[in-house]
Short mmCIF file of C-alpha atoms (C1' of nucleotides) in Angstrom, two decimals:
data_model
loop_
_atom_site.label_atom_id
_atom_site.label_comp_id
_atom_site.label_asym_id
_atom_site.label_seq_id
_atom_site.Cartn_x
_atom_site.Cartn_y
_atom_site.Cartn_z
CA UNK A 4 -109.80 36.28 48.19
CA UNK A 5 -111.44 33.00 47.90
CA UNK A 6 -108.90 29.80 48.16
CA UNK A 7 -108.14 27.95 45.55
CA UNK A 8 -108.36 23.72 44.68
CA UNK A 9 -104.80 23.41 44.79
CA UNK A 10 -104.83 25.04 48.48
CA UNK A 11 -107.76 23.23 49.68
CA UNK A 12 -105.77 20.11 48.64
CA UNK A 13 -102.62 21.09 50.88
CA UNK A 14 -104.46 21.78 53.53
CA UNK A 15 -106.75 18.82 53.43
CA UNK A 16 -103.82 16.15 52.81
CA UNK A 17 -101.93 18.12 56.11
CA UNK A 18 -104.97 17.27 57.79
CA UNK A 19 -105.10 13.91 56.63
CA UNK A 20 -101.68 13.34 58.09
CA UNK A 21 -102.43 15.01 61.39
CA UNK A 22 -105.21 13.09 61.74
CA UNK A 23 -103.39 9.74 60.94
CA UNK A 24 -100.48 10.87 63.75
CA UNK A 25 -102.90 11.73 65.99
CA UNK A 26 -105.28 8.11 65.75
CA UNK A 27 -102.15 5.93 66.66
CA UNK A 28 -100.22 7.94 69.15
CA UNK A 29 -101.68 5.24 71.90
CA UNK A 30 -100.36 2.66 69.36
CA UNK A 31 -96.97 4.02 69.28
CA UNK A 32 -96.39 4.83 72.80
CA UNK A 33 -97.31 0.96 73.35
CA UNK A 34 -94.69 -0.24 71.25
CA UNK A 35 -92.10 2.01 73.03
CA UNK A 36 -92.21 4.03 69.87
CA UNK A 37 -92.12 7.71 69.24
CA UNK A 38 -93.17 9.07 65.42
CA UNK A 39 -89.55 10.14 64.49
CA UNK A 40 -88.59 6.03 65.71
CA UNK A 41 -91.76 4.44 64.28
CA UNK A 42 -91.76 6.24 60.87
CA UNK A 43 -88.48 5.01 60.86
CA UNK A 44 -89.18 1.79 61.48
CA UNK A 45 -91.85 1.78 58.81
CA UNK A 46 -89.09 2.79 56.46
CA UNK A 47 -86.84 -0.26 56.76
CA UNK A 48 -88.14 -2.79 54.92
CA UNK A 49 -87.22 -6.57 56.16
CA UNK A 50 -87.62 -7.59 52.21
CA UNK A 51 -85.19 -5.60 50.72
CA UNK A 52 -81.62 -5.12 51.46
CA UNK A 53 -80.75 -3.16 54.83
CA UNK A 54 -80.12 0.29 54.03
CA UNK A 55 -77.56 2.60 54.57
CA UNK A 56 -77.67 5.26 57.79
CA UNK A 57 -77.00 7.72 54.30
CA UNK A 58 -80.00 6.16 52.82
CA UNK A 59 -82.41 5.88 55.77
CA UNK A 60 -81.36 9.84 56.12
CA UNK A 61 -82.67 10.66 52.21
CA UNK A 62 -85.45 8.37 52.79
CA UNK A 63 -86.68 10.18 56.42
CA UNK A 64 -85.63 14.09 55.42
CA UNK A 65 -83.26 14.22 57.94
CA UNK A 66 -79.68 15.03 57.99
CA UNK A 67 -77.13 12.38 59.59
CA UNK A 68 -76.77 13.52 63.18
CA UNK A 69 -80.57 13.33 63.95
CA UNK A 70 -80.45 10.08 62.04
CA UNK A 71 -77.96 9.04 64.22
CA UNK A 72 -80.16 10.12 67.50
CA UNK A 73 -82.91 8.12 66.12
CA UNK A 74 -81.34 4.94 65.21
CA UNK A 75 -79.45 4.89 69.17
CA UNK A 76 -83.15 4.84 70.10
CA UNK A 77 -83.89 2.17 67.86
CA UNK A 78 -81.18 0.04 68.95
CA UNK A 79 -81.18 0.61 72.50
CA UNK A 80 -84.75 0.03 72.42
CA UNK A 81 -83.56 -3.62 70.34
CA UNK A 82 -85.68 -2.79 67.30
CA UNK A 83 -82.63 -2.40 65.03
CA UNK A 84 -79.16 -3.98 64.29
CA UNK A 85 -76.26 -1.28 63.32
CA UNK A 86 -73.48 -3.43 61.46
CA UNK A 87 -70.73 -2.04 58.99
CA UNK A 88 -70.95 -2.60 55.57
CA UNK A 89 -68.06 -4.78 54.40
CA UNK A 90 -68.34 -3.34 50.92
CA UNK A 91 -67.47 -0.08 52.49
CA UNK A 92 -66.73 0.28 56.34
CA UNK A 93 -67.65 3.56 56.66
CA UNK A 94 -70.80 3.32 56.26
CA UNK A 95 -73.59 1.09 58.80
CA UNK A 96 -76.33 -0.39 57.77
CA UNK A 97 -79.45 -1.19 59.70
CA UNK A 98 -81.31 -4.62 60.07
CA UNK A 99 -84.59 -5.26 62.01
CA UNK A 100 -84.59 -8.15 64.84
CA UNK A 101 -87.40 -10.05 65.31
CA UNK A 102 -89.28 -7.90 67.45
CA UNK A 103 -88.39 -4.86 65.35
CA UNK A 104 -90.24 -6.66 62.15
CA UNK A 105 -93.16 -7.57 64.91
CA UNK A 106 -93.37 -3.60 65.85
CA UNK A 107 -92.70 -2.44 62.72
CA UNK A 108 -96.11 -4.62 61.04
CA UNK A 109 -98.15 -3.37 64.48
CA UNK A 110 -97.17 0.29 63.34
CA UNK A 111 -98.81 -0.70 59.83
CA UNK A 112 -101.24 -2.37 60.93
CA UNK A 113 -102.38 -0.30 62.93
CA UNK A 114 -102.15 3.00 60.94
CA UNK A 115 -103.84 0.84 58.11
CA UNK A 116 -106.61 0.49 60.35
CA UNK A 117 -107.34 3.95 61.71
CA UNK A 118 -106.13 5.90 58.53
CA UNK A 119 -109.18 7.96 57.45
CA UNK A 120 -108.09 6.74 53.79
CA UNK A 121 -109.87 3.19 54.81
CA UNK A 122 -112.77 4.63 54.28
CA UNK A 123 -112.70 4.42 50.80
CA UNK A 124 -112.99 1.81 48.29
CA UNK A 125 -110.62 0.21 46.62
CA UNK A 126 -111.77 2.09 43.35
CA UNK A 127 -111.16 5.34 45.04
CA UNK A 128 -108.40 4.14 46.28
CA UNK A 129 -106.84 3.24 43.02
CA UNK A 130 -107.94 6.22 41.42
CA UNK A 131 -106.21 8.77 44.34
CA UNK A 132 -103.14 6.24 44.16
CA UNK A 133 -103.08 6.92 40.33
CA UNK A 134 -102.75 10.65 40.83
CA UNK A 135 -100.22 10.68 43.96
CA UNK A 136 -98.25 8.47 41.53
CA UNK A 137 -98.66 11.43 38.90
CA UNK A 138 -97.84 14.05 42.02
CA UNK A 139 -94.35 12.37 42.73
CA UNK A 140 -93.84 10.69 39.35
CA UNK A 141 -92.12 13.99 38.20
CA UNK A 142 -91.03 15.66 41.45
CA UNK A 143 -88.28 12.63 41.85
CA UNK A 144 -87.06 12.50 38.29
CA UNK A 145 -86.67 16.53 39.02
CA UNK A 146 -84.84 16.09 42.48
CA UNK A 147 -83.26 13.31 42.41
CA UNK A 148 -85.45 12.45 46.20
CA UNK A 149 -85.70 10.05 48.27
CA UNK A 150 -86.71 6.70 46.92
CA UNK A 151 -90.27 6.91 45.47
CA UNK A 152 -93.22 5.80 47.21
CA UNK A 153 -94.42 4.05 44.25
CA UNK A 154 -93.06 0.80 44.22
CA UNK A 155 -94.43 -2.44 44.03
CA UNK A 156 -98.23 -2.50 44.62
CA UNK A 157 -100.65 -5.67 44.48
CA UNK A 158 -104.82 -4.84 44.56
CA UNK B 12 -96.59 -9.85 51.87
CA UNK B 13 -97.37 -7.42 48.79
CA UNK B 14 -98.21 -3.81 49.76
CA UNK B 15 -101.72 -2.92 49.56
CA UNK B 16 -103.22 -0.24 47.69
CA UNK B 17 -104.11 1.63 51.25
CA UNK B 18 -100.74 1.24 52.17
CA UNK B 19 -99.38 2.72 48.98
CA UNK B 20 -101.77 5.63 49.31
CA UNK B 21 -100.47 6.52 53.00
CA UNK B 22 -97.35 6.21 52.42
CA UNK B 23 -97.20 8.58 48.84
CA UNK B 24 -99.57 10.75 50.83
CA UNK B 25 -96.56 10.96 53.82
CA UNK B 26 -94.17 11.24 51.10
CA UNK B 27 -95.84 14.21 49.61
CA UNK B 28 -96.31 15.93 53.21
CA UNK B 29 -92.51 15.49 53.89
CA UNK B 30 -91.10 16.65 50.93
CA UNK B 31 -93.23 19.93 50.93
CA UNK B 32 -92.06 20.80 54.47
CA UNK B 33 -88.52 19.98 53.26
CA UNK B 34 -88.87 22.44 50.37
CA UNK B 35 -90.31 25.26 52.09
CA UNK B 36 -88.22 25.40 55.29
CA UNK B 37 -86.07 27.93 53.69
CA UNK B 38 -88.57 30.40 52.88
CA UNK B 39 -90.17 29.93 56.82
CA UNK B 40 -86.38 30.29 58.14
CA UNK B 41 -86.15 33.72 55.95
CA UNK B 42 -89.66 34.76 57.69
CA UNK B 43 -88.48 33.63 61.20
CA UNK B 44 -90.74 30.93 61.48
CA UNK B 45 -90.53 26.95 62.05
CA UNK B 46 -92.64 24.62 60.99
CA UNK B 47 -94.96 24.57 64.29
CA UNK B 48 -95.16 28.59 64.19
CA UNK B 49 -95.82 28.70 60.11
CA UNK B 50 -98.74 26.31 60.70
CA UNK B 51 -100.21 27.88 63.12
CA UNK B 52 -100.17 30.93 60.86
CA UNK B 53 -101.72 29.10 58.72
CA UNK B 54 -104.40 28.25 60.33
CA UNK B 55 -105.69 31.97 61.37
CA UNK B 56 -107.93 33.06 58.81
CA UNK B 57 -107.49 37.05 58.86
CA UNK B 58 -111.31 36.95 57.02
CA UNK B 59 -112.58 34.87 60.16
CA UNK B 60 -113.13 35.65 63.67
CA UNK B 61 -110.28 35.45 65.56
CA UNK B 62 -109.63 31.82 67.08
CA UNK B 63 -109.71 31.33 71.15
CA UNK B 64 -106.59 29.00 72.13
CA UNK B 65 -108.60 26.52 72.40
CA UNK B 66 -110.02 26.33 69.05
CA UNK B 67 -106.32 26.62 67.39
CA UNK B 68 -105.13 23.62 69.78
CA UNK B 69 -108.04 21.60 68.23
CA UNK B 70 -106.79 22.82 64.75
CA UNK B 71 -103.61 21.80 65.41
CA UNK B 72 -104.07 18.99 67.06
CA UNK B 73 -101.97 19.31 70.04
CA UNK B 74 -102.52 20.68 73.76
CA UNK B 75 -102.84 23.59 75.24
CA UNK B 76 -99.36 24.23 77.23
CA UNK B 77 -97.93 23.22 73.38
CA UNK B 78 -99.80 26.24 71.91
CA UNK B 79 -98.92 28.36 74.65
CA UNK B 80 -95.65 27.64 73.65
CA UNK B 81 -96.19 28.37 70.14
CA UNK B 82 -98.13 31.44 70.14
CA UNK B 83 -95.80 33.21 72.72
CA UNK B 84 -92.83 32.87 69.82
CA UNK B 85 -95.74 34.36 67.43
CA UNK B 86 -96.41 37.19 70.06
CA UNK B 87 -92.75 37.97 70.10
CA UNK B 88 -91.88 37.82 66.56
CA UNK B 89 -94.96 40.40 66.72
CA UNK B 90 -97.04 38.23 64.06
CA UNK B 91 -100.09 37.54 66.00
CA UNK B 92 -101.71 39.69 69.24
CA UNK B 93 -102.96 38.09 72.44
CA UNK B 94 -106.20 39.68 73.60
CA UNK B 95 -109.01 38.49 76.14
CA UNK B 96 -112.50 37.41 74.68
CA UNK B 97 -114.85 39.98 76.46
CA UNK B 98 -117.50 37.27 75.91
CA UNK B 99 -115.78 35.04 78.15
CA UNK B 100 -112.43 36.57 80.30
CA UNK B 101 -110.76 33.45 80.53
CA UNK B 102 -110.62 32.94 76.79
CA UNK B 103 -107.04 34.21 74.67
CA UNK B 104 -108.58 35.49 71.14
CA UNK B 105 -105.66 35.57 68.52
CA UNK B 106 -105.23 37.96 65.73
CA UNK B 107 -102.99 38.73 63.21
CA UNK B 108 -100.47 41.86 63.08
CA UNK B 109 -100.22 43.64 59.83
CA UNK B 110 -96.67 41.65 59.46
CA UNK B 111 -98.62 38.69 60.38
CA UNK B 112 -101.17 38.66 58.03
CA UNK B 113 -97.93 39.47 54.95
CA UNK B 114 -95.85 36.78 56.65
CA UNK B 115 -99.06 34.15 56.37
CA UNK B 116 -99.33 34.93 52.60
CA UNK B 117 -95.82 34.84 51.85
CA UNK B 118 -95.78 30.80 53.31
CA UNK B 119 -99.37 29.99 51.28
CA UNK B 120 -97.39 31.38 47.86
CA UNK B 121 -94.43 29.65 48.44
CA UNK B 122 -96.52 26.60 49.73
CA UNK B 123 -98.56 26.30 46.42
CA UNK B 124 -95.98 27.30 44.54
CA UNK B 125 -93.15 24.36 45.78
CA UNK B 126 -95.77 21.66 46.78
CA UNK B 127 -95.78 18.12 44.57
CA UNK B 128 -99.61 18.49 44.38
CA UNK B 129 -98.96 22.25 42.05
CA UNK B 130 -98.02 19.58 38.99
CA UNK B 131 -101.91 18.50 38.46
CA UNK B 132 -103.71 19.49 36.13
CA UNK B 133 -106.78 21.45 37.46
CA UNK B 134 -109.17 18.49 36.37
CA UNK B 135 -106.86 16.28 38.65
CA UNK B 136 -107.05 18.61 41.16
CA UNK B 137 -110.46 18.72 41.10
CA UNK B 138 -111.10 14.69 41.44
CA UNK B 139 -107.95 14.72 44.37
CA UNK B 140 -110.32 17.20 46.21
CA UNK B 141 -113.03 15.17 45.90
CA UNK B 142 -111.46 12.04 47.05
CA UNK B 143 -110.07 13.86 50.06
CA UNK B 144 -113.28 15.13 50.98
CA UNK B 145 -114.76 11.78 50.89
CA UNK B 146 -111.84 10.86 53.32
CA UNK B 147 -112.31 13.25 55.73
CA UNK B 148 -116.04 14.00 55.96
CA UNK B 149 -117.03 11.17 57.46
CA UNK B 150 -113.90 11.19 60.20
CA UNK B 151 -115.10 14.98 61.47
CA UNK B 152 -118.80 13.35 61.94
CA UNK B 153 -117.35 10.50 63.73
CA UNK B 154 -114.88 12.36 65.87
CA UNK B 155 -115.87 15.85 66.62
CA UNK B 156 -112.62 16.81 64.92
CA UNK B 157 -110.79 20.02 64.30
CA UNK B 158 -112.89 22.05 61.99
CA UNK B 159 -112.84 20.80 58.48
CA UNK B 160 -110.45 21.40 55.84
CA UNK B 161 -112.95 21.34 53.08
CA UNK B 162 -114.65 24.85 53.72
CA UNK B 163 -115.40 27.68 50.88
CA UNK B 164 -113.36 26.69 47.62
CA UNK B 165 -113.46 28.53 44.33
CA UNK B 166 -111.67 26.86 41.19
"C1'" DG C 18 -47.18 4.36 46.69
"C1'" DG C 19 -48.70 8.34 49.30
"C1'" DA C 20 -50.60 13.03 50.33
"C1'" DA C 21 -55.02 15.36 49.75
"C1'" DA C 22 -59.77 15.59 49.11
"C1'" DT C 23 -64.05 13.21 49.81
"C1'" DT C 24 -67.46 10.40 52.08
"C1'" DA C 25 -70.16 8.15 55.98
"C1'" DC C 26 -70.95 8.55 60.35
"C1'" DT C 27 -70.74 10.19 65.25
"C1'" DT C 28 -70.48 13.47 69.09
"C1'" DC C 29 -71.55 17.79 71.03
"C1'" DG C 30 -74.14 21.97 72.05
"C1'" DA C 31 -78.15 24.66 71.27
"C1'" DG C 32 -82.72 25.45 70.33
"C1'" DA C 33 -87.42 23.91 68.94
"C1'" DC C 34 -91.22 20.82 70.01
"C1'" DT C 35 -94.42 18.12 72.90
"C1'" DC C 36 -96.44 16.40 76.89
"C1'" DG C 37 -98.32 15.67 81.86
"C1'" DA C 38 -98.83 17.80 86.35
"C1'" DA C 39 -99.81 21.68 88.86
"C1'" DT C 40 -101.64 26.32 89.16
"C1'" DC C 41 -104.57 30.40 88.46
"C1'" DA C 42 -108.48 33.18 87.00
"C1'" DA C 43 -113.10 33.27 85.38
"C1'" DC C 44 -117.47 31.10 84.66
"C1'" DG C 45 -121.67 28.39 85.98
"C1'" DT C 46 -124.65 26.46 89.36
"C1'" DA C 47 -126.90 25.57 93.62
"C1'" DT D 5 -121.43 32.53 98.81
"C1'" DA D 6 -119.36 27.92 98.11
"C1'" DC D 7 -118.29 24.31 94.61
"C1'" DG D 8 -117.19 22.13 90.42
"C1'" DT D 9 -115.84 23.20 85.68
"C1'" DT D 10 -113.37 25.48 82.03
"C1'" DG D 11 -109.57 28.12 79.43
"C1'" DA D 12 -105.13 29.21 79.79
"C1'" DT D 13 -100.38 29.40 81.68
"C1'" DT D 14 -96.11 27.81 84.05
"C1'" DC D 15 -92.89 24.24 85.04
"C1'" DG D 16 -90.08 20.12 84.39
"C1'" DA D 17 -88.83 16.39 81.53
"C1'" DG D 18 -88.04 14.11 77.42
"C1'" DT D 19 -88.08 14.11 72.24
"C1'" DC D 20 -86.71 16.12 67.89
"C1'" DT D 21 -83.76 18.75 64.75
"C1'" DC D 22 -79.91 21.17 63.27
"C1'" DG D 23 -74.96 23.09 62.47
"C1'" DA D 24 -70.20 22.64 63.74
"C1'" DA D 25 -66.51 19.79 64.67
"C1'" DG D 26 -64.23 15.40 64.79
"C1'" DT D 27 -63.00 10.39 63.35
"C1'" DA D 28 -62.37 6.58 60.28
"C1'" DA D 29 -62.45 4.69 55.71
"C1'" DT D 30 -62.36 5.46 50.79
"C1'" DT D 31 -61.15 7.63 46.49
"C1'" DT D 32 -58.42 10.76 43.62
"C1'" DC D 33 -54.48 12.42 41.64
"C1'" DC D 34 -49.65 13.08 41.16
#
DNA sequence: GGAAATTACTTCGAGACTCGAATCAACGTA
DNA sequence: TACGTTGATTCGAGTCTCGAAGTAATTTCC
């Protein structure tokens, strides 16, 4: 039994990602960062409002305890700011410091850099954009997941 | 600071990787596996010589006491078999039980059936392959990497 | 207004995952 | 035969992930 397109393409994209995790370990482990902390990290965006722990959990597929774990590292580590929401006190939201934002751009950065996706141009680049957009387009109407990863996007 | 394109592509391409592992971790929990076991499963080829623990390392990018770890929970769930290379005694040759080879299948199904990629259309399929061949061909040549993930296909 | 259910988060305990250092057996060479 | 190298394993430590249980704040419903 010979493998089929859509297999090669799981397999290919899992290598991708491998490959991406493996390039800026050194990166990471300079920063103080692990992967679960970094992606994390990456995932807070200083532009928009500070998420929710809930939110931050849906965004990382996680459930709230390992959230939890992950965000003491953050904070300990004085990449992130846990504060209570005053529109509802349960819940704590997150906010970068200053040298969270300045980790957070060398994690981007840097995986920008030594993704193997840099290696093609930008009209391959918009043309696999245009079909991951079509990949998750449908899959978050369906399951209501985490917040797409198709927002705002300038050439 | 607008998002580039490259960053939009890695981070729908993480996006995609997380959300399959999410929706297949109940089938691997109903086959005994985890996610490090079920990719290593993955990765032995029952229609291939059997990989030295070396090779799989490389293929799954992490080190050898890590493997060690991983294939002795394989050994005792009985889905793979330990044996010495006679070509060269201090090389581990793995192979896939009977149970092993079923248990490998069931994960590819239920990977191709539940990934985000299985809504293309074969034509989109076809150009994704090809733009993540282009992004990892010229990475192996550069690196040595793990062996390629763009082997043998058949639409 | 107040009891009950719900929600957001944390703590705890257990197990999986990953790594570096140290060790051992087998191979290659001189 | 002695020496350096290689493939694999064991060990200890730290990270990652989860389910169960607990706390505080909110919402629901009478």
């Amino acid at each position: 039994m010979t493998r089929s397109i859509l297999e090669a393409v799981v397999v290919a994209s899992h290598e991708v990602s491998m490959l991406t995790g493996d390039r800026i370990a050194a990166v990471l482990a300079e920063q103080g960062l692990t992967p679960a902390t970094a992606q994390a990290l990456w995932l807070i965006d200083p532009d928009e409002a500070p998420p929710s722990m809930k939110t931050m959990a849906h965004r990382l597929f996680c459930n709230a305890p390992n959230l939890s774990f992950i965000t003491n590292q953050l904070v300990e580590r004085e990449f992130v700011e846990r504060s209570v929401d005053p529109a509802d006190r349960r819940s704590r939201v997150l906010t970068l410091t200053e040298s969270g934002r300045r980790a957070r751009a060398t994690v981007i950065a840097a995986t920008l850099a030594l993704t193997p996706f840099a290696r093609l141009s930008p009209e391959d680049l918009r043309e696999l954009m245009k079909l991951l957009r079509k990949t998750l387009e449908p899959a978050d109407q369906e399951t209501g997941g985490p917040a797409a990863a198709t927002g705002e996007i300038q050439g």
